[in-house]
Coordinates of C-alpha atoms and ligand atoms in Angstrom, one line a residue:
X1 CA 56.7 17.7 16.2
X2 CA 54.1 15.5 18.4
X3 CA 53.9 18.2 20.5
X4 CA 52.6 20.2 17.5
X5 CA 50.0 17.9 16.3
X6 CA 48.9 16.7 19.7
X7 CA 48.2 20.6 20.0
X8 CA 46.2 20.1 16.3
X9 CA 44.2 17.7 17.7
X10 CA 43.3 19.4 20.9
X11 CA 42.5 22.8 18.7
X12 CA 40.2 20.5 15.9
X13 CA 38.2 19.0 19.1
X14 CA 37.4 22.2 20.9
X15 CA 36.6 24.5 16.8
X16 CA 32.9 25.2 17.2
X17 CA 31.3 26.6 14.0
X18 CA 27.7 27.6 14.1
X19 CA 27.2 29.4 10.5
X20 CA 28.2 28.1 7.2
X21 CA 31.3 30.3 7.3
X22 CA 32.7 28.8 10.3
X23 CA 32.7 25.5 9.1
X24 CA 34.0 26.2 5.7
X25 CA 37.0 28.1 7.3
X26 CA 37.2 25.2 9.4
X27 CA 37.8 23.1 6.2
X28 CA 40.0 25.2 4.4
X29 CA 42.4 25.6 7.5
X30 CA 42.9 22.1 8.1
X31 CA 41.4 19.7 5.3
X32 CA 41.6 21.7 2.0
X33 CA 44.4 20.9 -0.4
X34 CA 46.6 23.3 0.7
X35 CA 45.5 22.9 4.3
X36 CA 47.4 22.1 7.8
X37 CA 46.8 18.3 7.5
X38 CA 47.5 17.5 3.6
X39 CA 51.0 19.7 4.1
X40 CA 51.6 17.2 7.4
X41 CA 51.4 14.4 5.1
X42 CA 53.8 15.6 2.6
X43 CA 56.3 17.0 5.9
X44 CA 56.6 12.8 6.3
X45 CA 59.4 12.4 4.0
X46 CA 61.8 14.7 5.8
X47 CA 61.1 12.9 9.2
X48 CA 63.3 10.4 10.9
X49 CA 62.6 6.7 10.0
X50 CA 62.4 6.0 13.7
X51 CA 59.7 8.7 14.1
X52 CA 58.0 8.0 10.7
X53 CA 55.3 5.6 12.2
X54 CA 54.6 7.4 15.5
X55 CA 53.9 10.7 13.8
X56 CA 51.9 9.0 11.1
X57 CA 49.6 7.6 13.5
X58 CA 49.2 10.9 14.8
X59 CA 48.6 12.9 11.3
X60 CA 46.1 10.1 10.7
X61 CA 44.4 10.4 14.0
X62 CA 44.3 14.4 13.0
X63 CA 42.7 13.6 9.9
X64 CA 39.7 11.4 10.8
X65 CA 39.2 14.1 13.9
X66 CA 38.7 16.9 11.8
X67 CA 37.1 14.7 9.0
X68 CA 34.7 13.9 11.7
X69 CA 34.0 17.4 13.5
X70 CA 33.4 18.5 9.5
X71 CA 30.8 15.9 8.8
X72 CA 29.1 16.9 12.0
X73 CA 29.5 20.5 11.4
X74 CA 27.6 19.9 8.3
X75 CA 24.9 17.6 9.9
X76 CA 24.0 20.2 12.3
X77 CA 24.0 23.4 9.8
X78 CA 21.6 20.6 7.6
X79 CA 19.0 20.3 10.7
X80 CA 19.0 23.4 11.8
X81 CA 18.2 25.3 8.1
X82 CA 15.5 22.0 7.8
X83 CA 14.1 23.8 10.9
X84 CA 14.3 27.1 9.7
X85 CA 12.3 26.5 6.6
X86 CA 8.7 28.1 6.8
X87 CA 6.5 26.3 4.6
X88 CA 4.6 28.5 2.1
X89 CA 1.1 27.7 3.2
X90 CA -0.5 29.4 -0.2
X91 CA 1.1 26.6 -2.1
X92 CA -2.1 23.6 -3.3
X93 CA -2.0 21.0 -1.3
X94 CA -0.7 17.7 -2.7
X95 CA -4.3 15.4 -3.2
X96 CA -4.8 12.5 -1.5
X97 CA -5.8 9.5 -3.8
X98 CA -8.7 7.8 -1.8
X99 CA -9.7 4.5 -2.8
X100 CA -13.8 3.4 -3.6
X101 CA -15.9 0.7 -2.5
X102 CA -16.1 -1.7 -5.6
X103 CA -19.1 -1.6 -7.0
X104 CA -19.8 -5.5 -6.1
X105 CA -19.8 -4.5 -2.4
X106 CA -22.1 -1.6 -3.0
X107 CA -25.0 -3.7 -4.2
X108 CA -24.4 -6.7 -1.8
X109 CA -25.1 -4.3 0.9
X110 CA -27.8 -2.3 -0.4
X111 CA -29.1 -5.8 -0.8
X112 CA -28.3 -7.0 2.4
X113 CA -29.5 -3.7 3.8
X114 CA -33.0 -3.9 2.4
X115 CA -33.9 -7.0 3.3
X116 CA -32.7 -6.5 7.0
X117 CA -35.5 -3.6 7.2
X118 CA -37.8 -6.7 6.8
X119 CA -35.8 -8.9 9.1
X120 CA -33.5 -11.0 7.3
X121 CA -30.1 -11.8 8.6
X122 CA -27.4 -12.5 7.1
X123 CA -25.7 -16.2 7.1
X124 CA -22.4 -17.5 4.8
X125 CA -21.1 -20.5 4.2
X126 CA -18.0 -22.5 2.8
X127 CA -16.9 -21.8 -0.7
X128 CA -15.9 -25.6 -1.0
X129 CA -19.0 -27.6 -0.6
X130 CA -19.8 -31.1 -0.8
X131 CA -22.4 -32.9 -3.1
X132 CA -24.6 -33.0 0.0
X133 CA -24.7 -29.3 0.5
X134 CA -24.8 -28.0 -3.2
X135 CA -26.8 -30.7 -4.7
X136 CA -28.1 -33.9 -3.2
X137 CA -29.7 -32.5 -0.1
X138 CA -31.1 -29.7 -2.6
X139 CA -33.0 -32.5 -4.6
X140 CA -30.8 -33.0 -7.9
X141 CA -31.1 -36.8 -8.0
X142 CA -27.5 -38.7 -8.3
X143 CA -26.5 -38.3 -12.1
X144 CA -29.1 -36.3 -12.8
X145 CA -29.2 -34.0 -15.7
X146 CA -30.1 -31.2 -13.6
X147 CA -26.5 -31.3 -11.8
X148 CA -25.2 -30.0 -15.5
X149 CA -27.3 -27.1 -15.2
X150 CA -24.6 -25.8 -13.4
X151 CA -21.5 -26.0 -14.4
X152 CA -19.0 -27.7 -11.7
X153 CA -15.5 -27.3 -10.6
X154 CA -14.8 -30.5 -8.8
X155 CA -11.4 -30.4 -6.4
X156 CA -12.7 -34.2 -5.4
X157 CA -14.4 -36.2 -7.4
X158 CA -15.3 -39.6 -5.2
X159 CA -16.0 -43.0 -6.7
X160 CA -19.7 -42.1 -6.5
X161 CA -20.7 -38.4 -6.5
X162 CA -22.1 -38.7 -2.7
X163 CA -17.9 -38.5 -2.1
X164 CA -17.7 -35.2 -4.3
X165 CA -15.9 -32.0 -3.4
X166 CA -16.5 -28.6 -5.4
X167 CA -16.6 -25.4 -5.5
X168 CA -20.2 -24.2 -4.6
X169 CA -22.2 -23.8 -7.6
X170 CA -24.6 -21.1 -6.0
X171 CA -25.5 -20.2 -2.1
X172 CA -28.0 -22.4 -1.4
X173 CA -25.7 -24.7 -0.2
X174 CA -25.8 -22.4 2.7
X175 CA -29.4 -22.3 3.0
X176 CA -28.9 -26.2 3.7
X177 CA -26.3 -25.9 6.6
X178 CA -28.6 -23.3 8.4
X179 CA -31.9 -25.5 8.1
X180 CA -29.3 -28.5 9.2
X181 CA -29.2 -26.5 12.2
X182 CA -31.4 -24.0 13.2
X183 CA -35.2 -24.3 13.9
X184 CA -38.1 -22.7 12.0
X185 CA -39.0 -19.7 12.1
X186 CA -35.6 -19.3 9.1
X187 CA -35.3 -15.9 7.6
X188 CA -31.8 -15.6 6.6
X189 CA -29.7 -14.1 3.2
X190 CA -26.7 -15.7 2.2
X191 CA -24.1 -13.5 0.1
X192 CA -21.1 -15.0 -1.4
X193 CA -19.0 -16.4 -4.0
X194 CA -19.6 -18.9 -6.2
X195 CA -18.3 -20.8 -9.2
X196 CA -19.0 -22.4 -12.3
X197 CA -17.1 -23.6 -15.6
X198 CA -18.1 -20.8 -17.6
X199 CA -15.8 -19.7 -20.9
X200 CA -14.8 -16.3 -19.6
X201 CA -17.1 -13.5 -21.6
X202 CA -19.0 -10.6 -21.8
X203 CA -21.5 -12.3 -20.5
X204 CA -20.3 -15.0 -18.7
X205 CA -17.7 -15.9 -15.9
X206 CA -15.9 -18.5 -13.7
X207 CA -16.8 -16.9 -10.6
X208 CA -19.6 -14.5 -9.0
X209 CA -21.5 -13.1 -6.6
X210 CA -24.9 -14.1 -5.2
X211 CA -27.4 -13.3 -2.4
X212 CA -29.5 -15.9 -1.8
X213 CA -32.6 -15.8 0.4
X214 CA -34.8 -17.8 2.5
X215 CA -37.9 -18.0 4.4
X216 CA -39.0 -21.0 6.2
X217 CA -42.3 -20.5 8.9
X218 CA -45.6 -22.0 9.2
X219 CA -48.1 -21.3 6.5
X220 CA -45.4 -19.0 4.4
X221 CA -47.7 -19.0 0.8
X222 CA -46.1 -17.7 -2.9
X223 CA -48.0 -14.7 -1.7
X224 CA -45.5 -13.9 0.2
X225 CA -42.3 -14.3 -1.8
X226 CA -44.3 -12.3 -4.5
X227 CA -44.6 -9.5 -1.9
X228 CA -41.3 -9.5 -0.2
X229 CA -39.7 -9.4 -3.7
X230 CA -41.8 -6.7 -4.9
X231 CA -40.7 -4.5 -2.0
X232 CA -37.2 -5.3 -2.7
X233 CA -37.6 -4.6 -6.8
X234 CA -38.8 -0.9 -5.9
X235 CA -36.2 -0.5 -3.3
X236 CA -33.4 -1.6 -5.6
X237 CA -34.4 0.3 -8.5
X238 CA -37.6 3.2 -8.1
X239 CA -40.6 3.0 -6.9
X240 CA -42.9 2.7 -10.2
X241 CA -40.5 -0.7 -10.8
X242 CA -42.8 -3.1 -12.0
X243 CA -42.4 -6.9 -11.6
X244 CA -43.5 -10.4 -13.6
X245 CA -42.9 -14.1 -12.7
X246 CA -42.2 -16.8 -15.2
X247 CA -42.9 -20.6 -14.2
X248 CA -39.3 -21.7 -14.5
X249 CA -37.5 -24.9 -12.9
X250 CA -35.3 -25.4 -10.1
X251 CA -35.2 -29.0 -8.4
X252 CA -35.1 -27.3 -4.8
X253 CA -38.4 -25.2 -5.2
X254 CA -41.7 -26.0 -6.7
X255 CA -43.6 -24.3 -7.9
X256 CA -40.3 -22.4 -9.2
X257 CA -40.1 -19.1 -11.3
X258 CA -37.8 -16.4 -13.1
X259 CA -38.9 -12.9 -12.0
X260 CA -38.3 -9.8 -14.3
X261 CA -38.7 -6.2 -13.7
X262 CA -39.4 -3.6 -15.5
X263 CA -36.7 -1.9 -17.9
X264 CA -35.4 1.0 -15.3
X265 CA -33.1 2.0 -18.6
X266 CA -36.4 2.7 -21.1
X267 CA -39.5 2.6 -18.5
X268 CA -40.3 -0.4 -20.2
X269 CA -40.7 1.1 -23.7
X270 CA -38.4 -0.9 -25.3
X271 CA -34.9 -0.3 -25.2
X272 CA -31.2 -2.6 -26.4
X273 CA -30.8 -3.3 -22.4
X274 CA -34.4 -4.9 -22.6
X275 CA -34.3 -6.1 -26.4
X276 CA -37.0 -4.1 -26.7
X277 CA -39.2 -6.6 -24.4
X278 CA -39.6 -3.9 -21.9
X279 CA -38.2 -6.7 -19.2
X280 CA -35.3 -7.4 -17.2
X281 CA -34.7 -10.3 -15.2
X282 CA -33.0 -10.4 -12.5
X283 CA -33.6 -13.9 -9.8
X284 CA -34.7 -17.3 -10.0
X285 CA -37.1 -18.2 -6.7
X286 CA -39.9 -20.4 -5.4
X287 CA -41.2 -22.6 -3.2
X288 CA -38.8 -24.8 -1.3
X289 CA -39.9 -28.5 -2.4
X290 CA -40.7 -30.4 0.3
X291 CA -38.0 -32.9 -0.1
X292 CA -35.4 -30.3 0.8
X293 CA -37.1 -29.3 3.7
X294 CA -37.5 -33.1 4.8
X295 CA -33.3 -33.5 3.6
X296 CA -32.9 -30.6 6.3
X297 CA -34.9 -32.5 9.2
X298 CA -37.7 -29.7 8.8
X299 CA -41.8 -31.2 9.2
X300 CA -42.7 -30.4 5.4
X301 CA -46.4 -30.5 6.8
X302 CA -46.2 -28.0 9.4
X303 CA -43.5 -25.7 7.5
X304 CA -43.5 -23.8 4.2
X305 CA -41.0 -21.9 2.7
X306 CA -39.7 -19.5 -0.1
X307 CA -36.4 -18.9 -1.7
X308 CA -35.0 -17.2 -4.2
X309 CA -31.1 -16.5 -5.3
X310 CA -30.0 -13.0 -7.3
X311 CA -26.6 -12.6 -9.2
X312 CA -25.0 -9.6 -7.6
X313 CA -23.1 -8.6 -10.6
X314 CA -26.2 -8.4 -12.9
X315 CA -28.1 -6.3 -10.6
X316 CA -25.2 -4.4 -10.4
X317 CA -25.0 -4.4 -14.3
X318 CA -28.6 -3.0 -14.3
X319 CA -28.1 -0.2 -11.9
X320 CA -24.9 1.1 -13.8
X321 CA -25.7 0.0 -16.6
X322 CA -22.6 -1.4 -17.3
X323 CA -22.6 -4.0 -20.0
X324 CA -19.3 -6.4 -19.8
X325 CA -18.6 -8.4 -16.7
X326 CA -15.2 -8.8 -16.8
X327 CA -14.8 -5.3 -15.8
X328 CA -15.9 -6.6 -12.1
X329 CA -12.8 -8.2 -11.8
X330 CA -9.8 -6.7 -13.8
X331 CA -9.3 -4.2 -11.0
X332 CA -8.9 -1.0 -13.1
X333 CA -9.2 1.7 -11.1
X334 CA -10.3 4.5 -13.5
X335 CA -13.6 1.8 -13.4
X336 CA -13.7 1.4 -10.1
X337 CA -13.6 5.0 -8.7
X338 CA -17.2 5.7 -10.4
X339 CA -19.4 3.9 -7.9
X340 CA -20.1 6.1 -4.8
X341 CA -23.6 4.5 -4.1
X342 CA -26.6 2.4 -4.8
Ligands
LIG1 N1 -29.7 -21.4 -6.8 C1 -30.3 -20.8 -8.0 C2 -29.2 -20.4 -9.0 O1 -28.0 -20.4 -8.6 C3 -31.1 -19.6 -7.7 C4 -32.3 -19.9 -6.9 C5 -32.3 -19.8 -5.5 C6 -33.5 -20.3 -7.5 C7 -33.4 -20.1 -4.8 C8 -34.6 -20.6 -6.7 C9 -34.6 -20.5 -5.4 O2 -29.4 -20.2 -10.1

């Protein structure tokens, strides 16, 4: 009897099977219910109680052999019809899903990219500033009423506001660390983030996106602020883009001003966009006040400068004409996907 199943075992090891056949044969001789191995196991009452445990260990030992040479029969038939597949190349193909630059991103480097033809670089700067950066060195006077001009997110607030950490409240802060430290002639943009304690609306949010921009050189006139951002209107929007200034106030530029252009939605006929004014606006700029440059370390009689700071999301608004801001920043791609350029 071991005789017998050491010659099973010896026969299961050396079966080869190479078509589906084979190894079903294979199955049915020695696994199936009415196979070689299950009839063993019912042989094992009418053996010997001395030889009951050495000849099950050996019917066992049959069993996972062949259960084994089955399972790699199989494995192998798998592969090798995996390999045998030709793939139909007339079927479509499956579409790739690409993702698009958000239409924030767009802007800020259409922006960026404009102004560098004119030789602006580009400069960033902490999101959390202190007082000195965002406001004091900027000219708001301590407890000012200009500070609430813009709403503030304090993480710190210090037993006088000198000791005040925030979030930054616009870029300028940045415009402050680079006059801090670099020398006139200063022709820098600075994109980024900011914050303010806005109720969340249409309108309205806690956070957006600026580029701010400065120029700081001898004998730099409101000549050349009008200029530079009358190349950058027609650039942004068309070439017959018309542009206005509004005296305005700002306590880090004087004089200071709101500029508008012209309504790219109606051609300044009158339109909902405009309110039927005819006018957009789109920045707040002027003339750096002395005082900042002076707060910077910069000779206010030998140096002039202009600056001016644009919300990213309202040009953007413009451009698409797209009239809820939330939509910048609820991530829904069927929104997103629409923005290929600027
Ligand atoms: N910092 C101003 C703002 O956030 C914009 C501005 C920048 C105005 C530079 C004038 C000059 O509203």
């Amino acid at each position: 009897m071991e005789q017998k199943i050491k010659k099973l075992i010896s026969e299961v090891e050396s079966f080869t099977a190479s078509v589906k056949d084979d190894v079903e044969a294979f199955r049915l001789k020695y696994l199936s219910k009415k196979g070689i191995i299950p009839s063993l196991f019912g042989e094992m009452k009418n053996v010997s109680p001395e030889e009951r445990k050495n000849f099950g260990l050996l019917v066992n030992d049959l069993k996972n052999k062949a259960e084994e040479k089955l399972n790699s029969f199989r494995e192998l038939l798998e592969s090798s019809e995996g390999q045998k597949e030709v793939p139909d190349l007339s079927l479509p193909g499956e579409p790739k899903s690409l993702g698009a630059r958000h239409p924030i991103s767009i802007v800020r480097r259409r922006i960026l990219e404009i102004f560098s033809h004119i030789g602006f670089t580009v400069e960033y700067g902490p999101e959390i500033e202190d007082d000195w950066h965002n406001f004091t060195a900027l000219n708001f006077p301590e407890n000012h009423p200009a500070r609430d001009m813009q709403d503030t997110f304090f993480i710190r607030s210090g037993e006088s506001s000198k000791d005040d950490i925030a979030l930054r409240t616009h870029t300028s802060s940045v415009q402050v660390r680079i006059m801090e430290t670099q020398k006139p002639p200063i022709r820098i943009l600075a994109p980024g983030r900011v914050y303010r304690n806005e109720a969340i609306s249409a309108r309205a949010h806690c956070f957006f996106h600026q580029v701010e921009g400065l120029y700081v050189d001898e004998g730099v006139s409101f000549a050349d602020l009008k200029q530079t951002l009358m190349y950058f209107a027609k650039e942004m929007f068309d070439a017959d883009t018309k542009i206005r200034l509004r005296p305005s106030y700002f306590p880090f530029t004087e004089p200071s001003a709101e500029m508008d252009v012209s309504c790219n939605i109606c051609s300044g006929k009158g339109c909902n966009v405009c309110k039927y004014t005819g006018w957009l606006e789109i920045l707040g700029c002027g003339m750096v006040d002395p005082n900042v440059l002076e707060n910077c370390k910069i000779d206010s009689k030998k140096y002039t400068g202009f600056a001016f700071g644009m919300g990213i999301e309202r040009i953007a608004m413009l451009k698409y004409n797209i009239n809820d801001l939330r939509l910048f920043s609820e991530n829904d791609v069927r929104f997103l996907k629409q923005f290929i350029s600027a």
